[in-house]
Each structure stands twice: as C-alpha cells, then as structure tokens.
C-alpha cells in the first residue's frame, strides 16, 4: 500500500513549495572554521543558479580586516584560499538553515553583514544570492484560475543522474494533490511530484500550480506533463552515450484528486467507483451515497477509454493521451487515506461518539476514559516514534497514530471492550491490512482478498448497509492494487 510514500510526498511538496524554484543541497552543520592548515582548494561547481564568482565577488578584491599586513604574499594567498573554501561550505549550510527555519530576508541580510564584518568569511551581501534565487524567467504561465510553473521531468532526471555508466530503466510514480497555503485563504498549491521507485524514494518536483482552489482547466494544467511524457516514454532520455528508459507506473493520489485528474465523477457519487461499475444509492440516514454489498463488473482500460459507463465520465482528461492503463495506473490502495484516515478513523470515531445506526456500539464515557488510560500506559518499542494519545485527542491524531493502532496495539486494547462479534470483525481487518503491508506475506494475498470481502459483508450486518461508504467499498479492490503495483 502507498501510505508511507503518500505522506512523504505531501510533506516534500510543502517543502518544495516554500522554495518554489530554488535548488536545495544536502543540509549539514559546520561549527568551526579555524583550521590552521588550509586544505587544497577544490573546484567550485557553477551548475547552480548563481556562480561562485557572483557569490564571493568580494573575495578577490579585498583583504580580510583581521589579516596581518606583515605576512608574506604566499601566506596571504593561503589565507585567501582558506577563506574562499570555508565560505563555500558555510554558504551551503546557511542556505539550508534559512530555508528550513523560514528566516526572513531582512534578518538574513543583517546576519550576512555581521559574518562578513566580524569573520574571515566572504559571503554574499544579498540573501537572494545566498539562496540562489533565480534572477531569470521562471517560465510561469498564466492559466485559467491561477498560474503554473513547469520545471520539467527531464530536467529533474538530468540533475539526478550526474554520472551515468550504463543504460538504466527507471519506474516512475507521480503524485498530484492540492495543498492549502493558509487557513484564512482559498489559495492552494497543486504540485506535480514524482519518485523513482527502483532508485530514489526522495520526491522531485515537475511543476506547481498556484491559484484559488484546484486548477479550473485540466487541459492547461496537465498538458505540459503529458506532452513531455509522451516523448520520454517512447524515446527515453539520452545522457551522454547512455539512455535512461522510463516507465510510468502509476499516479498516487487521494480520492478527490484522482477523480479530478481522470475527469470522472466524484469518488463518493453514484457512479464514482474507479474500479467497478457499481451504482451508489443515496441514504437519508447517513446523508451520503452508499454502495450495496453486491458484485459488479470491473472497469477495464478499454471500457474506460470507450466511455461505456457514460455517467462515470465528466470530461476528457489529457492523461488519456498517455500510453497507460487508465484503471490499473490509478490505485485506490492508498493506506493513508483509505485505511488510516479512512476506515480506522471512522471506526474509532463511531465507537466513541455513536455515529452508527446501532447505538448499542457507542462506548460510555467511562469506557472511553479507561481505554485512553490503558493506551497511554503502553510502553512502545523504539521503532514506534510517536507517543500514544488518548481518545479525547482523536480528532488531532495523525495518520501514523491510526496506522500504529490498526497494526500494533489495537487488537490488544480493544479486547474485552468491544462486543465479541465487533472485535472479531476488527481482527479480520487487522489480518488483511497486515498481509497487504509487507512483501513477506505475498503468499497470503488471496487470503487477504477473501478477508476483505468478508469484512465488507459483515460491516453491512454490524453497522448497517447505509454506512457502506466509498472507503469501505474500496476495500474489496485493495489487494488487486497491491498485487499489480506492490505495497
């Protein structure tokens, strides 16, 4: 399943958006600069936005204030060389420090002034030079509803493959999702991010949309991506004498974003299932569409492209121009939203607050308090880094806390608290999710499929058919995605 990757992707998107066009080097801390013997001067790379001559323009024209005029010319050259070498290193550290802590330019400018005046360092005077703020055209395009900046997939790949010694084949996963910038504004970033599954889990950014809400014109938003990939998927990327072959494996998105980029009905609408042609029905009890516990024909790439279910389609997505499977390449097996923030959160909230039709399942307040106390008394192993919070903080739990609950301690603390049939129903979910969370249990994937089908069937009996929401229904498609795409 894709939960961990999705979280990494969303967190990386926020960091990438704050830089918006800046290149970021590896962060490290250097506490001292006072070596008595200066090291050999390395060649200074000029591949970043700002050349070394621009960053350290003063170093060639001035002598440090604390340098003794009585020294020899050779000593002074060594001193200058050491100052330049050290300044290059410190500049990288300062750049990352200021980006990490969101230091304002006015404060950073004052700091640079102090360091240049009081130390041997030769740093740029202007924060924009230190941060490698691009001075040229960023190629920002005005599109309907906002602006779009396209950095490019090929540029990212050329940046990543500095030294290619053989032909490579890389497998790409793309994420597209919205990120609200402020609580008091509708303005959002919609970054397009990818990871190289078989080489590098660190997300890299292809482009960013900025505007009020999601992009209003899907064609304008996705066309640069589609045009670039149509060429790259056929020809690969030539770097020197070698070729990087590219396979676009899938798009990892949450349910609303998945529906948006595919140009189909909303995920919780009557014809919203991405994997089968089930028809939802509106429930006046749960005030949402629910999906009857029945078997419906699966969607295929051909039936999707031929629009055989006309009510499922809203607009023609630019992604139709890509040579991909429009069903298999869009997994619903996203543990972050489907399991952690979906099923597990819904169950815990329903038991605590009594959202289900069967009010007998609601915990008394005393039971909730006792369970919270029991959970917080658990001694976690060092592999689990987040402390357990009580059920009174349930609305503030992070996805990782829900994941730890379903995978580790939920089966322990719920025993004797839930009614026996409800507890056994929870155990079915625990077993299925555990199987699908690791490659070690591949031989049990068929069993996981049966367990999840049984879970959905029993969910209908225990909680009521009207609570078979999109998330619950998608459980029957989970193992199919895991088998096709991996965990």
Coordinates of C-alpha atoms in Angstrom, one line a residue:
X1 CA 0.0 0.0 0.0
X2 CA 1.1 3.5 -0.5
X3 CA 0.6 5.3 2.8
X4 CA 4.2 6.0 3.8
X5 CA 5.1 7.2 0.3
X6 CA 2.0 9.4 0.2
X7 CA 2.9 11.1 3.5
X8 CA 6.5 11.6 2.3
X9 CA 5.1 13.1 -0.9
X10 CA 2.8 15.5 0.8
X11 CA 5.5 16.7 3.3
X12 CA 8.0 17.1 0.5
X13 CA 5.5 19.1 -1.5
X14 CA 5.2 21.6 1.3
X15 CA 9.0 22.0 1.5
X16 CA 9.3 22.3 -2.3
X17 CA 6.6 24.9 -2.5
X18 CA 8.3 27.0 0.1
X19 CA 11.4 27.1 -2.0
X20 CA 9.4 27.4 -5.3
X21 CA 12.1 27.1 -7.9
X22 CA 15.2 27.0 -5.6
X23 CA 17.6 24.1 -5.8
X24 CA 18.3 22.7 -2.3
X25 CA 21.6 20.9 -1.4
X26 CA 22.2 18.5 1.4
X27 CA 22.0 20.0 4.9
X28 CA 24.9 19.8 7.2
X29 CA 26.2 21.9 10.2
X30 CA 29.8 23.2 10.5
X31 CA 30.5 24.6 13.9
X32 CA 34.1 25.9 13.4
X33 CA 36.1 27.2 10.5
X34 CA 39.5 27.8 12.1
X35 CA 41.8 25.0 10.7
X36 CA 45.4 26.1 10.9
X37 CA 46.4 24.3 7.7
X38 CA 44.2 25.3 4.8
X39 CA 43.0 22.4 2.7
X40 CA 43.6 22.1 -1.0
X41 CA 41.2 24.3 -2.9
X42 CA 38.5 22.3 -4.7
X43 CA 37.0 23.3 -8.0
X44 CA 33.8 25.2 -7.4
X45 CA 30.7 23.9 -9.2
X46 CA 28.8 26.5 -11.2
X47 CA 25.8 24.4 -12.1
X48 CA 23.6 26.1 -9.6
X49 CA 21.7 29.3 -10.3
X50 CA 24.4 31.6 -9.0
X51 CA 28.1 31.2 -9.9
X52 CA 30.8 31.1 -7.3
X53 CA 32.2 34.4 -8.7
X54 CA 28.9 36.1 -8.0
X55 CA 28.5 34.7 -4.6
X56 CA 32.0 35.5 -3.5
X57 CA 32.7 38.6 -5.6
X58 CA 34.4 40.5 -2.8
X59 CA 37.0 37.8 -2.0
X60 CA 39.2 38.7 -5.0
X61 CA 39.1 42.4 -4.3
X62 CA 39.6 42.8 -0.6
X63 CA 41.8 41.6 2.2
X64 CA 40.2 40.4 5.5
X65 CA 40.3 43.1 8.2
X66 CA 42.0 40.7 10.6
X67 CA 44.8 39.7 8.3
X68 CA 48.3 41.0 9.3
X69 CA 49.8 43.2 6.6
X70 CA 53.3 41.9 7.6
X71 CA 52.7 38.4 6.3
X72 CA 54.3 37.1 3.1
X73 CA 52.4 37.1 -0.2
X74 CA 52.3 33.2 -0.1
X75 CA 50.8 33.3 3.4
X76 CA 48.2 35.8 2.3
X77 CA 47.3 33.6 -0.8
X78 CA 46.9 30.6 1.5
X79 CA 44.7 32.7 3.8
X80 CA 42.5 33.9 1.0
X81 CA 42.2 30.4 -0.4
X82 CA 41.1 29.0 3.0
X83 CA 38.6 31.9 3.4
X84 CA 37.1 31.1 0.0
X85 CA 37.0 27.3 0.6
X86 CA 35.3 27.8 4.0
X87 CA 32.9 30.4 2.7
X88 CA 31.6 28.0 0.0
X89 CA 30.9 25.4 2.7
X90 CA 29.3 27.8 5.2
X91 CA 27.1 29.3 2.4
X92 CA 25.5 26.0 1.8
X93 CA 24.8 25.5 5.4
X94 CA 23.3 29.0 5.9
X95 CA 21.2 28.5 2.8
X96 CA 19.6 25.3 4.2
X97 CA 19.3 26.7 7.7
X98 CA 17.4 29.8 6.4
X99 CA 15.1 27.7 4.2
X100 CA 14.4 25.1 7.0
X101 CA 13.5 27.8 9.6
X102 CA 11.9 30.3 7.1
X103 CA 14.3 33.1 8.0
X104 CA 13.1 36.5 6.7
X105 CA 15.3 38.2 4.1
X106 CA 15.8 41.3 6.3
X107 CA 17.1 39.2 9.2
X108 CA 19.3 37.1 6.9
X109 CA 20.8 40.2 5.4
X110 CA 21.8 41.5 8.8
X111 CA 23.4 38.2 9.7
X112 CA 25.4 38.1 6.5
X113 CA 26.6 41.6 7.2
X114 CA 27.8 40.6 10.7
X115 CA 29.6 37.5 9.4
X116 CA 31.3 39.4 6.6
X117 CA 32.4 42.1 9.0
X118 CA 33.5 40.0 12.0
X119 CA 34.9 36.8 10.5
X120 CA 37.2 35.8 7.7
X121 CA 34.2 34.6 5.7
X122 CA 33.4 36.1 2.3
X123 CA 29.7 35.6 1.9
X124 CA 27.3 37.4 -0.4
X125 CA 25.7 40.6 0.9
X126 CA 22.3 39.9 -0.5
X127 CA 20.1 37.0 0.8
X128 CA 18.9 36.4 -2.8
X129 CA 22.5 35.5 -3.8
X130 CA 22.9 33.1 -0.9
X131 CA 19.6 31.4 -1.5
X132 CA 20.2 31.1 -5.2
X133 CA 17.0 32.9 -6.0
X134 CA 16.6 32.6 -9.8
X135 CA 17.0 36.0 -11.5
X136 CA 15.9 35.0 -14.9
X137 CA 12.5 33.9 -16.3
X138 CA 10.9 31.1 -14.3
X139 CA 8.6 30.3 -17.2
X140 CA 5.4 30.9 -15.1
X141 CA 2.4 30.6 -17.3
X142 CA -1.0 32.2 -16.6
X143 CA -3.7 29.6 -16.9
X144 CA -7.4 29.6 -16.0
X145 CA -7.8 30.2 -12.3
X146 CA -4.2 30.8 -11.5
X147 CA -0.5 30.3 -12.6
X148 CA 1.5 27.3 -13.5
X149 CA 5.3 26.8 -13.2
X150 CA 6.8 23.9 -15.1
X151 CA 10.3 22.8 -14.2
X152 CA 10.2 19.6 -16.2
X153 CA 10.7 15.8 -15.6
X154 CA 13.7 15.5 -17.9
X155 CA 15.5 18.4 -16.1
X156 CA 15.0 16.6 -12.8
X157 CA 16.3 13.3 -14.3
X158 CA 19.4 15.0 -15.7
X159 CA 20.0 16.6 -12.3
X160 CA 19.7 13.3 -10.6
X161 CA 21.9 11.2 -13.0
X162 CA 25.2 13.1 -12.7
X163 CA 27.3 10.2 -13.8
X164 CA 25.7 7.6 -16.0
X165 CA 27.8 4.5 -16.7
X166 CA 25.3 2.2 -18.3
X167 CA 21.8 2.2 -19.7
X168 CA 19.1 2.4 -16.9
X169 CA 15.4 1.7 -16.7
X170 CA 13.5 3.7 -14.1
X171 CA 10.0 3.3 -12.8
X172 CA 8.1 6.4 -12.0
X173 CA 5.2 7.1 -9.6
X174 CA 3.5 10.5 -9.9
X175 CA 1.6 12.4 -7.2
X176 CA -0.8 15.3 -7.8
X177 CA -2.7 16.8 -4.9
X178 CA -3.8 20.2 -3.5
X179 CA -2.1 21.9 -0.6
X180 CA -3.9 24.8 1.1
X181 CA -1.4 27.5 2.0
X182 CA -3.3 29.5 4.6
X183 CA -6.3 28.6 6.8
X184 CA -7.8 32.1 6.0
X185 CA -7.5 31.8 2.2
X186 CA -8.7 29.6 -0.6
X187 CA -5.3 29.8 -2.3
X188 CA -3.7 26.5 -3.0
X189 CA -0.6 24.9 -4.4
X190 CA -1.1 21.9 -6.7
X191 CA 2.4 20.4 -7.1
X192 CA 3.1 17.6 -9.6
X193 CA 5.7 15.3 -7.9
X194 CA 7.3 12.1 -8.8
X195 CA 9.6 9.4 -7.3
X196 CA 11.9 6.9 -8.9
X197 CA 10.6 3.7 -7.4
X198 CA 13.6 1.5 -8.0
X199 CA 16.3 4.0 -7.3
X200 CA 15.4 7.0 -5.2
X201 CA 12.4 7.4 -2.8
X202 CA 13.0 11.1 -2.5
X203 CA 10.3 13.1 -4.3
X204 CA 11.2 15.5 -7.0
X205 CA 9.0 18.2 -8.4
X206 CA 7.9 18.6 -12.0
X207 CA 5.7 21.6 -11.8
X208 CA 3.4 23.7 -9.4
X209 CA 0.0 25.3 -9.9
X210 CA -1.0 28.2 -7.7
X211 CA -4.5 29.7 -7.6
X212 CA -7.8 29.8 -5.7
X213 CA -8.8 26.2 -5.4
X214 CA -7.9 23.5 -7.8
X215 CA -7.0 24.3 -11.5
X216 CA -10.1 25.3 -13.4
X217 CA -8.8 23.9 -16.7
X218 CA -7.5 20.4 -16.5
X219 CA -6.1 20.6 -20.0
X220 CA -4.0 23.6 -19.3
X221 CA -2.7 22.1 -16.1
X222 CA -1.7 18.7 -17.3
X223 CA -0.8 19.3 -21.0
X224 CA 2.9 20.2 -20.3
X225 CA 3.3 16.9 -18.3
X226 CA 1.5 14.8 -21.0
X227 CA 3.5 16.4 -23.8
X228 CA 6.8 15.7 -22.1
X229 CA 6.0 12.1 -21.1
X230 CA 4.6 11.1 -24.5
X231 CA 8.1 11.8 -25.9
X232 CA 10.1 10.4 -23.0
X233 CA 8.1 7.1 -22.7
X234 CA 8.9 6.3 -26.3
X235 CA 12.5 7.5 -26.6
X236 CA 13.8 7.6 -23.1
X237 CA 16.3 10.3 -22.0
X238 CA 19.8 10.4 -23.6
X239 CA 22.6 11.3 -21.3
X240 CA 26.0 11.1 -22.9
X241 CA 26.3 7.7 -24.6
X242 CA 23.6 6.1 -22.5
X243 CA 19.8 6.0 -22.4
X244 CA 17.6 6.2 -19.4
X245 CA 14.4 4.2 -20.2
X246 CA 11.3 5.5 -18.4
X247 CA 8.2 3.5 -17.3
X248 CA 5.3 5.4 -15.9
X249 CA 4.0 3.0 -13.3
X250 CA 1.1 4.9 -11.6
X251 CA -0.5 8.1 -10.3
X252 CA -0.7 8.1 -6.5
X253 CA -3.5 10.5 -5.4
X254 CA -6.2 10.7 -2.8
X255 CA -9.8 10.1 -3.9
X256 CA -10.8 13.7 -4.8
X257 CA -7.5 14.4 -6.7
X258 CA -7.8 11.0 -8.5
X259 CA -11.3 11.8 -9.7
X260 CA -10.2 15.3 -10.8
X261 CA -7.2 14.3 -12.9
X262 CA -9.1 11.4 -14.6
X263 CA -12.0 13.7 -15.4
X264 CA -14.6 11.4 -13.8
X265 CA -17.4 11.6 -11.4
X266 CA -16.6 12.4 -7.8
X267 CA -15.4 9.4 -5.8
X268 CA -18.5 9.3 -3.5
X269 CA -21.0 9.9 -6.2
X270 CA -23.5 7.4 -7.6
X271 CA -21.1 6.3 -10.4
X272 CA -17.9 7.2 -8.6
X273 CA -16.1 3.9 -8.1
X274 CA -12.9 3.8 -10.1
X275 CA -12.5 0.0 -10.2
X276 CA -16.0 -1.3 -10.9
X277 CA -19.3 -0.2 -12.3
X278 CA -21.3 -0.3 -9.1
X279 CA -24.1 2.2 -8.7
X280 CA -24.3 4.0 -5.4
X281 CA -27.6 4.9 -3.7
X282 CA -28.3 7.9 -1.5
X283 CA -29.0 7.3 2.1
X284 CA -31.2 9.7 4.1
X285 CA -29.8 8.0 7.2
X286 CA -26.1 8.6 6.7
X287 CA -26.7 11.6 4.3
X288 CA -24.3 10.2 1.7
X289 CA -24.1 7.7 -1.1
X290 CA -23.6 4.1 -0.1
X291 CA -22.6 1.2 -2.2
X292 CA -24.7 -2.0 -1.9
X293 CA -22.8 -5.2 -1.0
X294 CA -23.1 -6.7 -4.4
X295 CA -20.7 -7.8 -7.2
X296 CA -20.5 -5.6 -10.2
X297 CA -18.4 -5.9 -13.5
X298 CA -14.9 -4.5 -13.2
X299 CA -13.8 -1.5 -15.2
X300 CA -11.1 -2.1 -17.8
X301 CA -8.8 0.2 -19.8
X302 CA -10.9 -0.5 -22.9
X303 CA -14.3 0.1 -21.3
X304 CA -12.9 3.3 -19.7
X305 CA -11.5 4.7 -22.9
X306 CA -14.7 3.8 -24.8
X307 CA -16.8 5.5 -22.1
X308 CA -19.1 2.5 -21.8
X309 CA -20.3 3.9 -18.5
X310 CA -21.3 7.4 -19.7
X311 CA -22.3 8.5 -16.2
X312 CA -18.8 7.9 -14.9
X313 CA -17.2 10.4 -17.2
X314 CA -17.3 14.2 -17.0
X315 CA -14.6 15.5 -19.3
X316 CA -11.8 14.0 -21.4
X317 CA -8.6 14.1 -19.3
X318 CA -5.3 14.9 -21.0
X319 CA -4.0 11.7 -19.4
X320 CA -5.9 9.7 -22.0
X321 CA -3.2 10.6 -24.4
X322 CA -0.6 8.7 -22.4
X323 CA 0.1 5.0 -23.1
X324 CA -1.1 3.9 -19.7
X325 CA -3.8 1.7 -18.2
X326 CA -6.5 4.2 -17.0
X327 CA -7.7 1.7 -14.3
X328 CA -4.6 -0.1 -13.0
X329 CA -2.4 3.0 -13.1
X330 CA -4.7 4.8 -10.6
X331 CA -4.6 2.7 -7.4
X332 CA -7.2 3.1 -4.6
X333 CA -5.0 1.1 -2.2
X334 CA -3.7 4.2 -0.5
X335 CA -3.3 3.3 3.1
X336 CA -3.0 6.9 4.3
X337 CA -6.5 7.9 3.1
X338 CA -8.2 4.5 2.7
X339 CA -7.1 2.7 5.8
X340 CA -5.6 5.1 8.4
X341 CA -7.6 8.3 7.9
X342 CA -10.5 6.3 6.4
X343 CA -11.7 3.1 7.9
X344 CA -9.7 3.1 11.2
X345 CA -10.6 6.7 12.0
X346 CA -14.3 6.1 11.1
X347 CA -14.5 3.0 13.4
X348 CA -12.8 4.7 16.4
X349 CA -14.9 7.8 16.0
X350 CA -18.1 5.8 15.6
X351 CA -17.4 3.7 18.7
X352 CA -16.6 6.8 20.7
X353 CA -19.3 9.2 19.5
X354 CA -22.0 6.8 18.3
X355 CA -22.2 7.8 14.7
X356 CA -23.5 4.4 13.6
X357 CA -27.2 3.4 13.4
X358 CA -26.6 0.8 16.1
X359 CA -26.3 3.0 19.2
X360 CA -25.5 -0.1 21.3
X361 CA -22.0 0.1 19.9
X362 CA -21.3 3.5 21.4
X363 CA -18.9 3.4 24.3
X364 CA -19.9 5.0 27.6
X365 CA -17.7 7.9 28.6
X366 CA -16.2 5.8 31.4
X367 CA -15.1 3.2 28.9
X368 CA -13.5 5.8 26.7
X369 CA -11.6 7.2 29.6
X370 CA -10.4 3.7 30.8
X371 CA -9.4 2.8 27.2
X372 CA -7.4 6.0 26.8
X373 CA -5.6 5.4 30.1
X374 CA -4.9 1.8 29.0
X375 CA -3.5 3.0 25.7
X376 CA -1.3 5.7 27.3
X377 CA 0.2 3.2 29.7
X378 CA 1.7 1.1 26.8
X379 CA 5.5 1.1 26.6
X380 CA 6.3 1.5 22.9
X381 CA 9.4 -0.1 21.3
X382 CA 11.9 2.3 19.9
X383 CA 10.7 1.6 16.3
X384 CA 7.5 3.4 17.0
X385 CA 8.4 7.1 17.5
X386 CA 5.0 8.7 18.1
X387 CA 3.6 8.6 21.6
X388 CA 0.1 7.3 22.1
X389 CA -2.5 10.0 22.8
X390 CA -5.9 9.4 24.4
X391 CA -9.2 9.1 22.5
X392 CA -10.1 12.6 23.7
X393 CA -7.5 13.7 21.2
X394 CA -8.8 11.5 18.4
X395 CA -9.6 14.4 16.1
X396 CA -6.0 15.5 16.3
X397 CA -4.4 12.1 15.7
X398 CA -2.0 11.9 12.8
X399 CA -2.3 9.2 10.1
X400 CA 0.7 7.4 11.7
X401 CA -1.2 7.1 15.0
X402 CA -4.1 5.4 13.3
X403 CA -1.7 3.1 11.5
X404 CA 0.0 2.1 14.7
X405 CA -3.4 1.4 16.2
X406 CA -4.5 -1.0 13.4
X407 CA -1.1 -2.7 13.0
X408 CA 0.1 -3.0 16.6
X409 CA -1.8 -2.3 19.7
X410 CA -5.5 -2.0 18.6
X411 CA -6.1 -5.8 18.9
X412 CA -4.7 -5.7 22.4
X413 CA -6.6 -2.7 23.9
X414 CA -9.9 -3.5 22.2
X415 CA -10.2 -7.0 23.6
X416 CA -12.9 -7.0 26.3
X417 CA -14.0 -3.5 25.3
X418 CA -15.8 -4.3 22.0
X419 CA -18.7 -6.7 21.7
X420 CA -17.2 -10.1 20.7
X421 CA -18.6 -10.1 17.1
X422 CA -17.4 -6.5 16.6
X423 CA -14.0 -7.4 18.0
X424 CA -13.7 -10.4 15.7
X425 CA -14.7 -8.2 12.8
X426 CA -11.9 -5.8 13.7
X427 CA -9.5 -8.8 13.8
X428 CA -10.4 -9.5 10.2
X429 CA -9.4 -6.0 9.1
X430 CA -6.2 -6.3 11.2
X431 CA -5.1 -9.5 9.5
X432 CA -5.9 -8.3 6.0
X433 CA -4.1 -4.9 6.4
X434 CA -1.1 -6.7 8.0
X435 CA -0.8 -9.1 5.0
X436 CA -1.0 -6.2 2.5
X437 CA 1.6 -4.1 4.3
X438 CA 4.6 -6.3 3.6
X439 CA 6.1 -8.4 0.8
X440 CA 6.8 -11.1 3.4
X441 CA 3.1 -12.2 3.1
X442 CA 2.7 -12.3 -0.7
X443 CA 1.6 -15.9 -0.5
X444 CA -1.4 -14.8 1.6
X445 CA -2.7 -12.1 -0.8
X446 CA -5.5 -14.4 -2.0
X447 CA -6.5 -14.9 1.7
X448 CA -6.4 -11.1 2.2
X449 CA -8.9 -10.7 -0.7
X450 CA -11.3 -13.1 1.0
X451 CA -10.8 -11.5 4.4
X452 CA -11.6 -8.0 3.0
X453 CA -14.7 -9.2 1.1
X454 CA -15.9 -10.9 4.3
X455 CA -15.1 -7.7 6.3
X456 CA -17.3 -5.6 3.9
X457 CA -20.1 -8.2 4.1
X458 CA -20.0 -8.2 7.9
X459 CA -19.7 -4.4 8.0
X460 CA -23.1 -4.3 6.4
X461 CA -24.6 -6.5 9.1
X462 CA -22.9 -4.9 12.1
X463 CA -23.1 -1.2 11.2
X464 CA -25.8 -1.1 8.5
X465 CA -25.8 -1.1 4.7
X466 CA -26.2 2.7 4.7
X467 CA -22.7 3.0 6.1
X468 CA -21.0 1.2 3.2
X469 CA -19.3 4.3 2.1
X470 CA -16.7 4.7 -0.8
X471 CA -13.8 3.8 1.6
X472 CA -15.5 0.7 2.8
X473 CA -16.4 -0.4 -0.7
X474 CA -12.8 0.2 -2.0
X475 CA -11.5 -2.4 0.4
X476 CA -12.6 -5.1 -2.0
X477 CA -10.3 -3.6 -4.6
X478 CA -7.3 -3.2 -2.3
X479 CA -5.4 -6.5 -2.9
X480 CA -5.8 -6.1 -6.6
X481 CA -3.8 -2.9 -6.5
X482 CA -1.2 -4.4 -4.1
X483 CA -0.7 -7.3 -6.5
X484 CA -0.4 -5.1 -9.6
X485 CA 1.8 -2.3 -8.1
X486 CA 3.3 -3.6 -4.9
X487 CA 2.9 -2.3 -1.3

